[in-house]
PDB file of C-alpha atoms in Angstrom:
ATOM      1  CA  UNK A  10     -12.830  25.829   8.847  1.00 58.00           C
ATOM      2  CA  UNK A  11     -15.990  27.764   8.050  1.00 66.00           C
ATOM      3  CA  UNK A  12     -16.034  30.208   5.144  1.00 74.00           C
ATOM      4  CA  UNK A  13     -17.354  33.716   5.670  1.00 87.00           C
ATOM      5  CA  UNK A  14     -20.382  34.257   3.439  1.00 90.00           C
ATOM      6  CA  UNK A  15     -22.042  37.618   2.791  1.00 89.00           C
ATOM      7  CA  UNK A  16     -25.452  37.984   1.159  1.00 90.00           C
ATOM      8  CA  UNK A  17     -26.949  41.152  -0.289  1.00 90.00           C
ATOM      9  CA  UNK A  18     -30.368  41.939  -1.715  1.00 88.00           C
ATOM     10  CA  UNK A  19     -30.846  44.965  -3.930  1.00 88.00           C
ATOM     11  CA  UNK A  20     -33.750  47.288  -4.610  1.00 83.00           C
ATOM     12  CA  UNK A  21     -34.404  49.587  -7.560  1.00 83.00           C
ATOM     13  CA  UNK A  22     -31.205  51.678  -7.931  1.00 86.00           C
ATOM     14  CA  UNK A  23     -30.236  50.242 -11.332  1.00 88.00           C
ATOM     15  CA  UNK A  24     -27.254  52.539 -11.997  1.00 91.00           C
ATOM     16  CA  UNK A  25     -25.511  51.881  -8.675  1.00 92.00           C
ATOM     17  CA  UNK A  26     -26.375  48.173  -8.690  1.00 93.00           C
ATOM     18  CA  UNK A  27     -24.715  47.951 -12.120  1.00 94.00           C
ATOM     19  CA  UNK A  28     -21.543  49.438 -10.583  1.00 95.00           C
ATOM     20  CA  UNK A  29     -21.578  46.791  -7.842  1.00 95.00           C
ATOM     21  CA  UNK A  30     -22.116  44.047 -10.409  1.00 95.00           C
ATOM     22  CA  UNK A  31     -19.222  45.262 -12.585  1.00 96.00           C
ATOM     23  CA  UNK A  32     -16.905  45.601  -9.573  1.00 97.00           C
ATOM     24  CA  UNK A  33     -17.603  42.064  -8.351  1.00 97.00           C
ATOM     25  CA  UNK A  34     -17.104  40.533 -11.814  1.00 96.00           C
ATOM     26  CA  UNK A  35     -13.766  42.371 -12.210  1.00 97.00           C
ATOM     27  CA  UNK A  36     -12.409  41.707  -8.713  1.00 97.00           C
ATOM     28  CA  UNK A  37     -13.670  38.288  -7.603  1.00 96.00           C
ATOM     29  CA  UNK A  38     -13.136  34.838  -9.151  1.00 96.00           C
ATOM     30  CA  UNK A  39     -16.330  33.491 -10.740  1.00 95.00           C
ATOM     31  CA  UNK A  40     -16.555  30.621  -8.234  1.00 95.00           C
ATOM     32  CA  UNK A  41     -16.450  33.040  -5.292  1.00 96.00           C
ATOM     33  CA  UNK A  42     -19.807  34.721  -5.927  1.00 96.00           C
ATOM     34  CA  UNK A  43     -23.336  34.092  -7.138  1.00 96.00           C
ATOM     35  CA  UNK A  44     -25.573  36.746  -8.685  1.00 95.00           C
ATOM     36  CA  UNK A  45     -29.279  36.302  -9.305  1.00 93.00           C
ATOM     37  CA  UNK A  46     -31.440  38.367 -11.642  1.00 87.00           C
ATOM     38  CA  UNK A  47     -35.206  38.351 -11.642  1.00 81.00           C
ATOM     39  CA  UNK A  48     -37.118  37.604 -14.805  1.00 78.00           C
ATOM     40  CA  UNK A  49     -37.004  40.712 -17.002  1.00 74.00           C
ATOM     41  CA  UNK A  50     -34.521  42.579 -14.759  1.00 79.00           C
ATOM     42  CA  UNK A  51     -31.456  44.287 -16.211  1.00 81.00           C
ATOM     43  CA  UNK A  52     -29.275  43.983 -13.101  1.00 86.00           C
ATOM     44  CA  UNK A  53     -28.909  41.561 -10.223  1.00 91.00           C
ATOM     45  CA  UNK A  54     -31.346  41.432  -7.316  1.00 90.00           C
ATOM     46  CA  UNK A  55     -29.211  39.226  -5.099  1.00 92.00           C
ATOM     47  CA  UNK A  56     -25.495  38.715  -4.511  1.00 94.00           C
ATOM     48  CA  UNK A  57     -23.781  36.088  -2.386  1.00 94.00           C
ATOM     49  CA  UNK A  58     -20.006  36.155  -1.868  1.00 94.00           C
ATOM     50  CA  UNK A  59     -18.246  33.067  -0.530  1.00 94.00           C
ATOM     51  CA  UNK A  60     -15.027  33.273   1.499  1.00 89.00           C
ATOM     52  CA  UNK A  61     -15.686  36.991   1.953  1.00 87.00           C
ATOM     53  CA  UNK A  62     -12.855  39.200   3.124  1.00 88.00           C
ATOM     54  CA  UNK A  63     -13.341  42.870   4.057  1.00 88.00           C
ATOM     55  CA  UNK A  64     -13.567  44.988   0.909  1.00 93.00           C
ATOM     56  CA  UNK A  65     -13.866  48.721   1.553  1.00 93.00           C
ATOM     57  CA  UNK A  66     -14.634  49.615  -2.071  1.00 95.00           C
ATOM     58  CA  UNK A  67     -17.366  46.989  -2.404  1.00 94.00           C
ATOM     59  CA  UNK A  68     -18.960  48.203   0.823  1.00 90.00           C
ATOM     60  CA  UNK A  69     -18.847  51.805  -0.443  1.00 92.00           C
ATOM     61  CA  UNK A  70     -20.533  50.814  -3.713  1.00 93.00           C
ATOM     62  CA  UNK A  71     -23.236  48.819  -1.909  1.00 91.00           C
ATOM     63  CA  UNK A  72     -23.882  51.630   0.574  1.00 88.00           C
ATOM     64  CA  UNK A  73     -24.455  53.996  -2.378  1.00 89.00           C
ATOM     65  CA  UNK A  74     -27.364  51.854  -3.648  1.00 87.00           C
ATOM     66  CA  UNK A  75     -30.829  53.241  -2.922  1.00 79.00           C
ATOM     67  CA  UNK A  76     -33.922  51.138  -2.567  1.00 67.00           C
ATOM     68  CA  UNK A  77     -35.325  48.431  -0.389  1.00 54.00           C
ATOM     69  CA  UNK A  78     -32.175  46.315  -0.296  1.00 56.00           C
ATOM     70  CA  UNK A  79     -30.807  44.302   2.623  1.00 55.00           C
ATOM     71  CA  UNK A  80     -27.697  42.433   3.645  1.00 56.00           C
ATOM     72  CA  UNK A  81     -26.771  39.673   6.073  1.00 52.00           C
ATOM     73  CA  UNK A  82     -23.660  39.595   8.235  1.00 48.00           C
TER      74      UNK A  82
END
């Protein structure tokens, strides 16, 4: 069985990215996600969620982020 994996890249919207980061840490087990921060950055630049299941609130928080972000289905 193949796990659903979602990947997100984030731009410059520090306040909203922080909300996404806090939500993921509170609602997902530590082994289910990976966050990457660039050198000198305050918040993550990249998020990967393993065994992803639809999450309306997470999608709403990510959609609220401005900047040159991206995501993969």
